[in-house]
Amino acid sequence: MQHVDEGTLQAWLDGEAVGSTVEAHLEACPECAGRAEELRALGRRTRMILGEGVPTSAQPDFAAVRRRAEHLRHATPPRRRWKAPAWAASVVLAVGVGWMAREIASPDAGPPLAGPEAAPLPVEPDAASRVVEPEAETMEVEPQAAPTRVESDPRSPASADVPVPAAEARAAGREATPPPPAPDRAEVADARPPLPRPEAPRTDRPGAARIASGVEPGVVRGRVTSGEGAGVAGAQVYVPGTNLGALSDADGSFVLPLTEAGLGDSVLIEVARIGYRVESRRVGLDAEAAPALEIRLTEQALALEQVVVTGAAPSVTPEASIDASELEWSELPVAEAERRLGFSLLAPDGSPPDSVAVGVSPGVPEAESTPRVARFTVPVGAGGAVTLYQSPGPVGLSEALPEGHATSARRIGGLWVRATGPVGTETLDALLARLR
Amino acid sequence: MKTDWAAVYREAHRDVFAFLAWKLGDEDRALDLAQEAFARVLDREADDPRSLVFRVAANLARDEVRLVVRRRRHLKLVRVEEDVRAEAATPPDLALERREGSRRVREALARLSETDREVLLLWNAGLSYDEIAGSSGLARGSIGTTIARAKRKLVAAYEAGEVDDAARG
């Protein structure tokens, strides 16, 4: 079997390679699937590292740029000319973080929080003080935030005109814009006093740009521990399929602000650390939810160094492929299904389906069987529905598809997901791409 | 449609600055070159203005790197000064933590080749492979390999630094 080379895998992960060939191979080849997963984890780690102590600066006034451009125009011809760009117009980069920050700072950005959500969550004093430090203000703008290409963020022009809070000391003594007037900040503080401002936590780097659409702040907090209860530092806590994530601190504690609109009432988060098995949890983002999570990691005999040396160690023992057509299905409430499955379900808008069926091999007594496959449907377009199968191992279907049906599979956040329904493959792929 | 450079500036300046600062390891120069990059594109139209700025910034940074050796001693002084200023403005533990994080990342980035570093930082800034290829001069087909290699090197170098730090106490 011809394996997928690393460059192509990387390109596929970045959405830069034709997917179908790669996906077909990954489905058939656990080794390559493991390499892809490693590469994905490396990418997350890279973005987090580059988010550590990212350089920030106050933004000098745009007028200075104009003056400089004017100067360039009258100066001698530039020593070098840059070629004009010829890039596809279809590339849409994420709208940047500066605006987002303003959205939050803007008093009309959203209704103030009320009710239980506004109550401060129990955190150790250190973390609490940390999130309100002015220094943290500068951490919200991160280059990591930009990579999402598909998300453009519609926002009101009004909010875009509110000045960026620039708390950097560097502003002093430069031709920089002075920091915004204090009243602005005070207003914000009045509007939502008890909750740490969602842009403030220092641990939100990778997702900063997509956080803060100004709707419903939801902050997931918790602690990552090892088997012995000791805190695990440097664990990645993230929402699969997004750039939202945080690193646990020396004590294992983390703060993951998830205020992005459209995540729904609950969200699946994963916790990963080299040397441990990936854990996933579904956590509520609504008002009553969000007690501090305690996530315990179990060790796994795999170190990053090994991967670097061999370059091809699969991160998990792939499970055998399952034929969904041959399973016996029983419907369960989602929470119960997830408990029995041992993993959380992925759904396109982040909210779980109403109910789900779990599949077990026929003839196995219920007491002994652990379902490994979940099945549920999600609506697409007018009246149509797509069936999604999710499992830690590849899921196949031996039944012939009905006329006009298509099927597509993809590995997302440690799960194999197969979509099948009376729509085109493109629709299925688009749906799979939205799974969280 | 006329490109609204003021809006692009507001939105992208921080990212361009961070890119240049990582690339050059010098925040003063990064601030200056970020301004220069925007000034150079101001009269232009672009389908994707943000990418254009990054591309110009990457070119400026490359020119800059050639000159950097000459200035190295000066840089050192500037950086110490910066650190002192930053420390004065932020609570001590935060300032320290931030500087430590920043130093470790800077050291890890320094282990990468010039090309790997540039490609990785452009990738991190969200540019497409076509744009990264256009800016770095690499073939599009080798971008994926370069990114994968650079990620691996950076993570390894960073984690080695972590271990060193721990060993030193």
Coordinates of C-alpha atoms in Angstrom, one line a residue:
Chain A
M1 CA 0.0 0.0 0.0
Q2 CA 1.3 3.4 -1.0
H3 CA 1.3 5.5 2.2
V4 CA 0.5 9.2 2.2
D5 CA 3.6 11.3 2.5
E6 CA 3.9 13.7 5.4
G7 CA 3.7 16.8 3.2
T8 CA 0.4 15.7 1.7
L9 CA -1.0 14.8 5.1
Q10 CA -0.1 18.3 6.4
A11 CA -1.7 19.8 3.3
W12 CA -4.8 17.8 3.9
L13 CA -5.0 18.8 7.5
D14 CA -4.7 22.4 6.4
G15 CA -7.4 21.9 3.8
E16 CA -4.9 22.4 1.0
A17 CA -5.0 19.0 -0.6
V18 CA -7.7 17.1 -2.5
G19 CA -9.3 15.3 0.3
S20 CA -11.0 12.2 -1.1
T21 CA -7.8 10.3 -2.0
V22 CA -6.2 11.0 1.3
E23 CA -9.3 10.2 3.2
A24 CA -9.8 6.9 1.5
H25 CA -6.3 6.0 2.4
L26 CA -6.5 7.1 6.0
E27 CA -9.6 5.0 6.4
A28 CA -7.9 1.9 5.2
C29 CA -4.5 2.6 6.8
P30 CA -4.3 2.9 10.6
E31 CA -0.6 3.8 10.3
C32 CA -1.2 6.9 8.2
A33 CA -4.3 7.8 10.3
G34 CA -2.1 7.7 13.4
R35 CA 0.5 9.9 11.6
A36 CA -2.2 12.3 10.6
E37 CA -3.4 12.5 14.2
E38 CA 0.2 13.1 15.5
L39 CA 0.7 15.8 12.9
R40 CA -2.6 17.5 14.0
A41 CA -1.5 17.3 17.6
L42 CA 1.9 18.8 16.7
G43 CA 0.1 21.6 14.9
R44 CA -2.0 22.4 18.0
R45 CA 1.1 22.4 20.1
T46 CA 2.9 24.7 17.7
R47 CA 0.1 27.2 17.8
M48 CA 0.1 27.1 21.5
I49 CA 3.9 27.6 21.7
L50 CA 3.7 30.5 19.4
G51 CA 1.0 31.9 21.5
E52 CA 3.2 31.8 24.6
G53 CA 4.3 35.4 25.4
V54 CA 3.4 36.5 21.9
P55 CA 4.9 39.9 21.2
T56 CA 2.3 42.6 21.4
S57 CA 2.4 46.3 20.8
A58 CA 0.2 49.3 21.0
Q59 CA -1.1 50.1 17.5
P60 CA 0.3 53.3 16.2
D61 CA -2.1 55.7 14.6
F62 CA -2.9 55.0 11.0
A63 CA -2.1 58.5 10.1
A64 CA 1.6 57.6 10.7
V65 CA 1.3 55.0 8.0
R66 CA -0.2 57.6 5.6
R67 CA 2.6 60.0 6.3
R68 CA 5.1 57.3 5.7
A69 CA 3.4 56.2 2.4
E70 CA 3.5 59.9 1.4
H71 CA 7.1 60.0 2.1
L72 CA 7.7 56.8 0.1
R73 CA 5.9 58.3 -2.9
H74 CA 8.3 61.2 -3.0
A75 CA 11.4 59.3 -2.2
T76 CA 13.7 57.7 -4.7
P77 CA 12.2 54.7 -6.4
P78 CA 12.0 51.7 -4.1
R79 CA 15.0 49.5 -4.1
R80 CA 12.9 46.6 -4.8
R81 CA 9.4 46.2 -6.2
W82 CA 7.0 43.6 -5.0
K83 CA 5.0 41.8 -7.5
A84 CA 1.3 42.4 -7.4
P85 CA -0.7 39.6 -5.9
A86 CA -2.6 37.2 -8.0
W87 CA -4.4 35.2 -5.4
A88 CA -7.7 33.7 -5.6
A89 CA -10.5 36.0 -4.5
S90 CA -12.1 33.1 -2.7
V91 CA -9.6 33.0 0.1
V92 CA -11.3 34.6 3.0
L93 CA -9.2 35.1 6.0
A94 CA -10.6 35.4 9.4
V95 CA -11.5 38.9 10.4
G96 CA -9.0 39.8 13.0
V97 CA -8.8 40.0 16.6
G98 CA -8.6 43.7 17.0
W99 CA -12.2 44.0 15.9
M100 CA -13.3 41.2 18.2
A101 CA -11.7 42.9 21.1
R102 CA -13.6 46.0 20.3
E103 CA -16.8 44.1 20.1
I104 CA -16.3 43.1 23.7
A105 CA -15.3 46.5 24.7
S106 CA -18.2 48.1 23.0
P107 CA -21.1 48.7 25.4
D108 CA -23.7 47.7 22.8
A109 CA -21.9 44.5 22.0
G110 CA -24.5 42.4 23.8
P111 CA -26.7 42.2 26.7
P112 CA -25.0 42.3 30.1
L113 CA -24.9 39.0 31.8
A114 CA -27.4 38.3 34.5
G115 CA -28.4 35.5 36.8
P116 CA -26.3 32.6 37.9
E117 CA -23.9 33.0 35.0
A118 CA -22.7 36.2 36.4
A119 CA -21.6 34.5 39.6
P120 CA -17.9 34.1 39.8
L121 CA -16.8 30.6 39.5
P122 CA -14.7 29.1 42.2
V123 CA -11.1 29.5 41.1
E124 CA -8.0 29.8 43.1
P125 CA -7.1 33.4 43.9
D126 CA -4.1 33.3 41.6
A127 CA -6.1 32.5 38.6
A128 CA -8.8 34.9 39.5
S129 CA -6.4 37.8 39.8
R130 CA -4.7 36.8 36.7
V131 CA -7.7 37.1 34.5
V132 CA -8.3 40.7 35.4
E133 CA -4.8 41.9 35.0
P134 CA -4.5 44.6 32.5
E135 CA -1.5 42.8 31.0
A136 CA -3.8 40.1 29.9
E137 CA -5.6 42.6 27.8
T138 CA -2.8 42.4 25.3
M139 CA -3.0 38.6 25.1
E140 CA -6.2 38.5 23.2
V141 CA -4.6 39.4 19.9
E142 CA -2.8 36.4 18.6
P143 CA -1.6 35.4 15.2
Q144 CA -2.8 31.9 16.0
A145 CA -6.3 33.2 15.8
A146 CA -6.1 34.0 12.1
P147 CA -5.9 30.6 10.4
T148 CA -9.5 29.9 10.2
R149 CA -10.4 30.8 6.7
V150 CA -14.0 30.0 6.4
E151 CA -15.3 32.1 9.2
S152 CA -16.0 35.7 8.4
D153 CA -17.5 37.4 11.2
P154 CA -20.3 39.9 10.5
R155 CA -20.3 42.7 12.9
S156 CA -21.7 46.1 13.1
P157 CA -19.6 48.9 11.7
A158 CA -20.4 50.8 14.8
S159 CA -18.6 48.4 17.1
A160 CA -15.6 48.4 14.7
D161 CA -15.0 52.0 15.4
V162 CA -14.5 51.7 19.1
P163 CA -10.9 52.1 19.8
V164 CA -8.8 49.1 20.8
P165 CA -7.8 49.0 24.4
A166 CA -4.1 49.1 24.3
A167 CA -2.6 48.5 27.6
E168 CA 0.9 48.0 26.6
A169 CA 3.5 50.1 28.3
R170 CA 5.2 50.4 25.0
A171 CA 2.7 52.9 23.9
A172 CA 4.3 55.4 26.1
G173 CA 6.7 57.8 24.4
R174 CA 5.9 56.7 20.9
E175 CA 3.8 58.2 18.1
A176 CA 1.2 55.8 19.3
T177 CA -2.4 56.4 19.9
P178 CA -2.9 57.0 23.6
P179 CA -4.7 54.2 25.4
P180 CA -8.4 54.5 25.1
P181 CA -10.2 56.6 27.6
A182 CA -10.8 54.9 30.9
P183 CA -14.6 55.5 30.9
D184 CA -15.0 53.0 28.1
R185 CA -13.5 50.3 30.2
A186 CA -15.4 51.3 33.2
E187 CA -18.7 51.0 31.3
V188 CA -17.8 47.5 30.3
A189 CA -16.8 46.7 33.8
D190 CA -20.1 48.0 35.1
A191 CA -22.1 46.1 32.6
R192 CA -20.7 42.7 33.6
P193 CA -18.8 43.1 36.8
P194 CA -18.6 39.7 38.4
L195 CA -17.5 37.6 35.4
P196 CA -13.9 37.8 34.3
R197 CA -13.9 39.4 30.9
P198 CA -13.8 36.6 28.4
E199 CA -11.0 38.1 26.5
A200 CA -8.8 38.4 29.5
P201 CA -7.7 34.9 30.4
R202 CA -4.2 34.3 29.4
T203 CA -4.8 30.8 28.4
D204 CA -7.1 31.4 25.5
R205 CA -4.5 32.0 22.8
P206 CA -5.4 29.7 20.0
G207 CA -9.0 30.6 19.8
A208 CA -8.8 34.2 20.7
A209 CA -10.0 35.5 17.4
R210 CA -13.1 33.4 17.3
I211 CA -14.0 34.0 20.9
A212 CA -15.8 37.2 21.8
S213 CA -18.4 37.5 19.2
G214 CA -20.1 39.2 22.0
V215 CA -23.0 36.9 22.6
E216 CA -23.1 34.5 25.5
P217 CA -19.9 34.3 27.4
G218 CA -19.2 30.8 28.6
V219 CA -16.0 30.0 30.3
V220 CA -15.0 26.4 30.9
R221 CA -12.6 26.0 33.9
G222 CA -11.1 23.0 35.4
R223 CA -8.1 21.1 36.4
V224 CA -6.2 18.3 34.6
T225 CA -4.8 15.6 36.8
S226 CA -2.9 12.4 36.4
G227 CA -3.9 9.1 38.0
E228 CA -2.4 10.2 41.3
G229 CA -4.3 13.4 41.4
A230 CA -1.4 15.6 40.7
G231 CA -1.9 18.5 38.3
V232 CA -0.8 17.9 34.7
A233 CA 0.8 21.1 33.3
G234 CA 0.9 21.9 29.7
A235 CA -2.1 19.8 28.7
Q236 CA -4.0 21.0 25.7
V237 CA -7.6 21.6 26.4
Y238 CA -9.4 22.3 23.1
V239 CA -12.6 22.1 21.1
P240 CA -11.9 19.6 18.3
G241 CA -12.3 20.9 14.9
T242 CA -11.7 24.5 16.0
N243 CA -8.8 26.6 17.0
L244 CA -10.3 27.1 20.4
G245 CA -8.0 25.8 23.1
A246 CA -5.9 26.5 26.2
L247 CA -3.0 25.0 28.0
S248 CA -3.2 23.9 31.6
D249 CA -0.8 25.8 34.0
A250 CA 1.7 24.4 36.4
D251 CA -1.1 23.3 38.8
G252 CA -3.0 21.6 36.0
S253 CA -5.7 24.3 36.0
F254 CA -7.1 25.8 32.9
V255 CA -9.5 28.4 31.7
L256 CA -11.1 28.0 28.3
P257 CA -13.3 30.9 27.3
L258 CA -15.9 29.8 24.8
T259 CA -18.0 32.7 23.9
E260 CA -18.3 32.0 20.2
A261 CA -21.8 32.2 19.0
G262 CA -23.1 28.9 17.6
L263 CA -21.3 26.5 19.9
G264 CA -24.7 25.7 21.4
D265 CA -25.5 24.9 25.0
S266 CA -22.8 22.3 25.3
V267 CA -19.6 21.6 23.6
L268 CA -17.2 18.8 23.3
I269 CA -13.8 19.4 24.6
E270 CA -10.7 17.2 24.5
V271 CA -7.7 17.2 26.7
A272 CA -4.5 15.9 25.3
R273 CA -1.0 15.7 26.6
I274 CA 1.9 13.8 25.1
G275 CA 2.2 10.6 27.1
Y276 CA -1.5 10.5 28.1
R277 CA -4.5 9.2 26.4
V278 CA -6.8 11.9 24.9
E279 CA -9.9 12.5 27.1
S280 CA -13.0 14.0 25.9
R281 CA -15.9 15.6 27.8
R282 CA -19.1 17.3 26.8
V283 CA -19.6 20.4 28.9
G284 CA -22.5 22.7 29.3
L285 CA -22.1 26.4 28.4
D286 CA -25.5 27.5 29.8
A287 CA -26.0 29.4 33.0
E288 CA -26.4 26.5 35.4
A289 CA -23.6 24.4 34.0
A290 CA -19.9 24.9 34.3
P291 CA -18.8 23.6 37.6
A292 CA -15.0 23.3 37.6
L293 CA -14.1 20.2 35.7
E294 CA -11.7 17.7 37.0
I295 CA -10.2 15.7 34.1
R296 CA -8.1 12.8 34.9
L297 CA -5.7 11.6 32.3
T298 CA -4.4 8.1 32.0
E299 CA -0.9 7.5 30.9
Q300 CA -0.1 6.1 27.6
A301 CA 3.3 4.7 26.6
L302 CA 4.0 7.1 23.9
A303 CA 6.3 10.1 24.1
L304 CA 6.8 12.8 21.5
E305 CA 10.4 11.9 21.2
Q306 CA 9.5 8.5 19.9
V307 CA 7.4 10.0 17.3
V308 CA 10.1 12.3 16.2
V309 CA 12.5 9.4 15.8
T310 CA 10.3 7.0 14.1
G311 CA 8.1 9.5 12.4
A312 CA 5.3 7.0 12.1
A313 CA 4.0 5.7 15.4
P314 CA 0.3 5.7 15.6
S315 CA -0.9 7.5 18.6
V316 CA -3.7 5.0 19.4
T317 CA -4.2 1.4 18.8
P318 CA -6.7 1.6 16.0
E319 CA -9.8 -0.5 16.6
A320 CA -10.9 -3.0 14.1
S321 CA -13.3 -1.7 11.5
I322 CA -16.9 -2.1 12.3
D323 CA -19.7 -2.9 9.9
A324 CA -22.6 -0.8 11.0
S325 CA -25.0 -2.8 8.9
E326 CA -24.6 -5.8 11.1
L327 CA -25.1 -4.2 14.5
E328 CA -28.2 -4.2 16.7
W329 CA -29.3 -0.8 17.5
S330 CA -31.0 0.6 20.6
E331 CA -32.1 4.1 21.2
L332 CA -30.9 5.9 24.3
P333 CA -31.0 9.4 25.7
V334 CA -27.8 11.2 24.7
A335 CA -26.2 11.4 28.1
E336 CA -26.8 7.7 28.7
A337 CA -25.5 6.8 25.3
E338 CA -22.4 8.8 25.8
R339 CA -21.8 7.2 29.2
R340 CA -22.0 3.8 27.7
L341 CA -20.0 4.7 24.6
G342 CA -17.3 6.3 26.6
F343 CA -17.0 9.2 24.2
S344 CA -18.9 12.4 23.4
L345 CA -20.8 12.8 20.2
L346 CA -19.9 15.3 17.6
A347 CA -22.7 17.3 15.9
P348 CA -22.5 20.1 13.3
D349 CA -23.6 23.0 15.4
G350 CA -22.0 21.7 18.6
S351 CA -25.2 20.7 20.2
P352 CA -26.0 17.0 20.6
P353 CA -28.9 15.3 18.9
D354 CA -32.1 14.6 20.8
S355 CA -31.5 10.9 20.9
V356 CA -29.0 8.5 19.7
A357 CA -28.8 4.8 19.0
V358 CA -25.9 2.7 20.1
G359 CA -24.9 -0.4 18.1
V360 CA -23.8 -3.6 19.6
S361 CA -22.8 -6.8 18.0
P362 CA -25.7 -9.2 17.8
G363 CA -25.7 -12.2 20.2
V364 CA -23.6 -10.5 22.9
P365 CA -25.4 -10.4 26.2
E366 CA -26.2 -6.9 27.2
A367 CA -24.2 -7.1 30.4
E368 CA -21.0 -7.8 28.5
S369 CA -21.4 -5.6 25.5
T370 CA -19.9 -2.2 25.3
P371 CA -21.3 -0.3 22.3
R372 CA -18.6 1.2 20.2
V373 CA -20.8 2.9 17.6
A374 CA -23.3 5.7 17.9
R375 CA -25.9 6.5 15.2
F376 CA -28.0 9.6 14.9
T377 CA -29.4 11.8 12.2
V378 CA -29.1 15.5 11.5
P379 CA -31.3 17.4 9.2
V380 CA -29.9 18.8 5.9
G381 CA -31.7 21.1 3.5
A382 CA -35.4 20.6 2.8
G383 CA -36.7 17.6 4.7
G384 CA -33.6 15.5 4.2
A385 CA -31.6 13.9 6.9
V386 CA -28.1 12.5 7.1
T387 CA -27.2 9.6 9.3
L388 CA -24.0 9.9 11.2
Y389 CA -22.1 7.0 12.7
Q390 CA -19.4 7.7 15.2
S391 CA -16.9 5.3 16.6
P392 CA -13.3 5.1 17.9
G393 CA -12.7 2.8 14.9
P394 CA -13.5 3.0 11.3
V395 CA -17.2 2.4 10.5
G396 CA -18.2 0.6 7.3
L397 CA -21.5 -0.3 5.7
S398 CA -21.9 -3.5 3.9
E399 CA -25.4 -2.7 2.8
A400 CA -25.7 -1.3 -0.6
L401 CA -26.6 2.4 -0.5
P402 CA -30.1 3.3 -1.9
E403 CA -30.2 5.1 -5.2
G404 CA -29.2 8.7 -4.8
H405 CA -27.5 8.2 -1.5
A406 CA -23.9 8.9 -0.8
T407 CA -21.5 8.2 2.0
S408 CA -18.4 9.8 3.3
A409 CA -16.1 9.3 6.3
R410 CA -13.6 11.3 8.1
R411 CA -11.6 11.1 11.3
I412 CA -12.4 14.0 13.6
G413 CA -11.1 14.6 17.1
G414 CA -10.2 10.9 17.7
L415 CA -13.5 9.5 16.3
W416 CA -14.2 8.0 13.0
V417 CA -17.3 9.6 11.6
R418 CA -19.3 8.3 8.7
A419 CA -22.1 10.3 7.1
T420 CA -24.6 8.8 4.8
G421 CA -27.8 10.2 3.3
P422 CA -29.8 11.1 0.2
V423 CA -27.5 13.9 -0.7
G424 CA -24.3 14.4 -2.7
T425 CA -20.8 13.7 -1.4
E426 CA -20.1 17.4 -1.4
T427 CA -22.9 18.0 1.0
L428 CA -21.7 15.2 3.3
D429 CA -18.2 16.6 3.2
A430 CA -19.4 20.0 4.1
L431 CA -21.4 18.6 7.0
L432 CA -18.4 16.6 8.2
A433 CA -16.3 19.7 8.1
R434 CA -18.7 21.4 10.4
L435 CA -18.7 18.7 13.1
R436 CA -17.5 19.5 16.5
Chain B
M1 CA -14.0 47.9 -4.6
K2 CA -11.5 50.1 -3.0
T3 CA -9.5 48.5 -0.3
D4 CA -10.1 50.0 3.0
W5 CA -6.6 50.0 4.3
A6 CA -7.4 51.8 7.5
A7 CA -9.7 48.9 8.4
V8 CA -7.1 46.3 7.4
Y9 CA -4.6 48.1 9.4
R10 CA -6.7 48.1 12.5
E11 CA -7.5 44.5 12.1
A12 CA -4.2 43.0 11.0
H13 CA -1.6 45.2 12.5
R14 CA -1.2 43.2 15.6
D15 CA -0.7 40.0 13.7
V16 CA 1.7 41.5 11.3
F17 CA 3.6 43.0 14.2
A18 CA 3.7 39.6 16.0
F19 CA 4.9 37.9 12.9
L20 CA 7.7 40.4 12.4
A21 CA 8.7 40.3 16.1
W22 CA 9.0 36.6 16.1
K23 CA 10.8 36.6 12.8
L24 CA 13.3 39.3 13.8
G25 CA 13.4 38.9 17.6
D26 CA 13.3 42.6 17.8
E27 CA 10.1 44.4 18.7
D28 CA 11.3 47.9 17.8
R29 CA 12.2 46.9 14.3
A30 CA 9.0 44.9 14.1
L31 CA 7.0 47.9 14.9
D32 CA 8.9 50.0 12.3
L33 CA 8.7 47.3 9.6
A34 CA 5.0 46.7 10.3
Q35 CA 4.4 50.4 9.6
E36 CA 6.6 50.3 6.5
A37 CA 4.7 47.3 5.2
F38 CA 1.4 49.0 5.5
A39 CA 2.8 52.2 4.0
R40 CA 4.0 50.3 0.9
V41 CA 0.7 48.7 0.1
L42 CA -1.4 51.8 0.8
D43 CA -1.8 52.7 -2.9
R44 CA -2.6 49.2 -4.0
E45 CA -5.8 47.2 -4.4
A46 CA -5.9 43.7 -3.2
D47 CA -8.4 40.9 -3.2
D48 CA -6.9 39.7 0.0
P49 CA -5.3 42.8 1.6
R50 CA -4.2 41.0 4.7
S51 CA -2.2 38.5 2.7
L52 CA -0.6 41.2 0.7
V53 CA 0.6 43.0 3.8
F54 CA 2.0 39.7 5.2
R55 CA 3.8 39.1 2.0
V56 CA 5.4 42.6 1.9
A57 CA 6.2 42.2 5.6
A58 CA 7.9 38.8 4.9
N59 CA 9.9 40.4 2.2
L60 CA 11.0 43.3 4.4
A61 CA 11.9 40.9 7.2
R62 CA 14.0 38.9 4.8
D63 CA 15.9 42.0 3.8
E64 CA 16.2 42.9 7.4
V65 CA 17.7 39.6 8.4
R66 CA 20.6 40.2 6.1
L67 CA 21.5 43.4 8.0
V68 CA 20.8 42.0 11.4
V69 CA 24.3 40.8 12.2
R70 CA 25.6 44.3 12.0
R71 CA 23.2 45.5 14.5
R72 CA 23.2 42.6 16.9
R73 CA 25.1 44.3 19.7
H74 CA 22.7 47.2 19.6
L75 CA 19.7 44.9 19.7
K76 CA 20.9 43.3 22.9
L77 CA 20.8 46.7 24.6
V78 CA 17.4 47.5 23.3
R79 CA 16.0 44.3 24.5
V80 CA 17.3 44.7 28.0
E81 CA 15.7 48.1 28.1
E82 CA 12.4 46.7 26.8
D83 CA 12.3 44.0 29.4
V84 CA 12.9 46.6 32.1
R85 CA 10.1 48.7 30.7
A86 CA 7.7 45.8 30.4
E87 CA 8.4 44.7 33.9
A88 CA 7.7 48.1 35.3
A89 CA 4.3 48.1 33.7
T90 CA 3.1 44.6 34.6
P91 CA 2.9 42.7 37.9
P92 CA 6.3 41.0 38.5
D93 CA 5.1 37.4 38.3
L94 CA 3.3 38.1 35.0
A95 CA 6.1 40.0 33.6
L96 CA 8.5 37.3 34.4
E97 CA 6.2 34.5 33.2
R98 CA 5.6 36.3 30.0
R99 CA 9.2 37.1 29.3
E100 CA 10.2 33.5 30.1
G101 CA 7.6 32.2 27.7
S102 CA 8.7 34.7 25.1
R103 CA 12.3 33.9 25.5
R104 CA 11.8 30.2 25.3
V105 CA 9.8 30.5 22.1
R106 CA 12.3 32.9 20.7
E107 CA 15.1 30.4 21.4
A108 CA 13.1 27.6 19.9
L109 CA 12.4 29.6 16.8
A110 CA 16.1 30.4 16.5
R111 CA 16.8 26.7 16.1
L112 CA 14.8 26.7 12.8
S113 CA 16.3 27.5 9.5
E114 CA 15.4 30.8 8.0
T115 CA 13.0 29.2 5.5
D116 CA 11.4 26.9 8.0
R117 CA 10.8 29.8 10.4
E118 CA 9.3 32.0 7.8
V119 CA 7.0 29.3 6.4
L120 CA 5.9 28.3 9.9
L121 CA 5.1 31.8 11.0
L122 CA 3.2 32.5 7.8
W123 CA 1.3 29.3 8.3
N124 CA 0.6 30.4 11.8
A125 CA -0.6 33.7 10.6
G126 CA -3.2 31.9 8.5
L127 CA -1.9 32.3 5.0
S128 CA -2.8 29.8 2.3
Y129 CA -0.2 27.5 0.7
D130 CA -0.3 29.6 -2.5
E131 CA 0.4 32.7 -0.5
I132 CA 3.2 31.1 1.5
A133 CA 4.7 29.7 -1.7
G134 CA 4.5 33.2 -3.3
S135 CA 6.2 34.8 -0.3
S136 CA 8.9 32.3 0.5
G137 CA 9.8 31.3 -3.0
L138 CA 9.3 27.6 -2.2
A139 CA 7.3 25.4 -4.6
R140 CA 3.7 25.0 -3.5
G141 CA 4.2 21.2 -3.4
S142 CA 6.9 21.5 -0.7
I143 CA 5.0 23.7 1.7
G144 CA 3.3 20.9 3.5
T145 CA 6.6 19.0 4.1
T146 CA 8.2 22.2 5.3
I147 CA 5.4 23.0 7.7
A148 CA 5.4 19.5 9.1
R149 CA 9.2 19.6 9.6
A150 CA 9.2 23.0 11.1
K151 CA 6.4 22.2 13.5
R152 CA 8.3 19.1 14.7
K153 CA 11.6 21.1 15.1
L154 CA 9.9 23.9 17.0
V155 CA 8.1 21.6 19.4
A156 CA 11.2 19.5 20.0
A157 CA 13.4 22.6 20.5
Y158 CA 10.8 24.2 22.8
E159 CA 10.4 21.1 24.9
A160 CA 14.1 20.6 25.1
G161 CA 14.3 24.1 26.4
E162 CA 11.7 23.3 29.0
V163 CA 13.7 20.4 30.2
D164 CA 16.9 22.5 30.3
D165 CA 15.1 25.1 32.3
A166 CA 13.8 22.5 34.7
A167 CA 17.2 21.1 35.1
R168 CA 18.7 24.5 35.9
G169 CA 15.9 25.0 38.4

